[in-house]
Amino acid sequence: MRTRVGIVGAGPAGLVLARLLERAGIDSVILESRSRAYVEGRVRAGVLEHGTAALLDEFGVGDRMRREGMVHRGIELRFDGAGHRIDLEKLTGRTITVYGQQEVVKDLIAARTQSGLPLHFDAEVTGVDGTTLRYVHEGVTRELQCDFVAGCDGSHGVTAASLPGGAVQRWERDYPFAWLGILARAPAANEELVYAYHERGFALHSMRTPEIVRLYLQVPPGTDPAAWPDGRIWDELRTRLGLALQAGPVLEKSVTPMRSVVTGPMRHGRVFLAGDAAHIVPPTGAKGLNLAVADVRVLAEALVAHYRDGSQQLLDAYSETCLKRVWQVQRFSNWMTSMLHRPGSQDAFGHRLQLAELAYVTGSDAAATTLAENYVGLRKEL
């Protein structure tokens, strides 16, 4: 087979890129190593920046999001036993939408399927040789010849691993804590997301629907989820959040390590990296999906310019353009993480500094605006 753009991975980055290219009349083929059921069932992020939600509307896959998603106009920071609301809409004129990443993926897959354009599940890419993708599908080894390759296959994907040695550099940071997360069938205890700093550690109250909550606790790296029975989790959440949580059946339980990774440049020849294939951010700032979408918007614009008038300028600038935003998002996510988590060896002085930081952020309009404009999503010109 031959296509203009071969896309490795059917996560948000790959699917959004394919949709943007489709609207510009540029053909593409998506190869995904997992099954459709697996891809649509992966529980991931649930916060869409203002611009991400607007883009889904713009290219015709936002109807269900607008029906079922929840528009939030603020978030709450809790510390010292009290809650402090950050009014996102008042401070920035923009909002966020709570809508699960897996739901975004379902909507994009449905649109791709309806268009009848190539999307192959259970198609494992085994090698990237320049712009040739070798993959196995239905037991047959095949090749896909491309003008360009978009590696949207995550942090452990084959695209980045196939680049020659020294082609890219990686900057990494591991954090001294992890998140124990649960998805539970229980009513939300607050109308908006709650980020809590507590002497026992960080906690987060979020939701996927009014009846499904997503809750997190700071735990040490390497924590075994089995060491946390459901009752213990609910008790600890109530303590740290200071909310009257109503317990319900736990649908999923997992521990996620906290780390930051940036790969640069995000391009080698005609192979481009996007989303988690190029960077990972700690989840505190709710930026993973949104940063992936920002990447492929830049890439799609560059590819459209190339096919429209032969211009290479935007393609050549792709990595530099994306990395400016990537590092800004890393800065914000690192700041949120550092402000809200208790290091295991923290002394009383450090504890007081964190409380002072939180008091300043919630007590100063200037500081609150800084948080708010990053949280709802940096504008394109930033």
C-alpha angles and dihedrals in degrees: 000000000000131000139162097240123024110200119200110203135028098224123115094287096052096041095047091048091051091050093050091049092047091056089052093050094249114139122228141171122217119209117193123182095206131066122265091247091054094047093048092046100052109116110217139140123345107191118095119194118231092257094047092053091046091052092053088053092046095058097040107259100098102087097096091040090057091048099044106020122093120233110216121198097188148007131222129232114200126196137142089024096299136097125230120193122218106207101215096181095048093047099043109012088239138096140201128237123221107216124138119255090230088058091052088050092050091052093049093047090049090052092048092048092048089052090054092229123148115280114154120192122194086031107135115199107218099181145006112213106180102299096340116103117203113199143160118234126170089352094304125112110228141173130224117200112208140180088217136008123216113199104208094150103115136249094308096041128131097238098071091037090056094058115106118263113277093018092115138019127221128212114195141181128183118203122220094240143048138208124250103204133189133188108207139177099238137114118269113257093209134031092232138035116286122208111193130196110198135167088245092053143277125316133183130202114198137145143214097201132355087269101039120065130193112207133180139194128193109243135166117276113269094029113162109230088214088067088066111066115196095257092054091050094052092047092050093047091053090050097049099037097041089218131130095245118188110217121230140166112307109231098183137009127187144148119234122195117226117235144144124218131175123184120197140226094025090207138059115182107307094342115099128190122213138174119355090353086071105028146005125204128193108260096238093095095043092232109129100093093035093052090050090054091049090053096053093045087061092044094048092050090051094049092048090053090049095052094039100052108355093255117160097182098096093041090053090049095046099101096042092047093050096043092057089063094037092059092045089052091046089052092051095044092048090049093050091046094049093046096051106036129078113227111224093240098040117143128214091265092057091047091054091048091055091049089050091051091051092047090052094048093050095039101047122068090207093053093043090051091054090055093043098050091050093046097051090044135275114267117251094255091059 
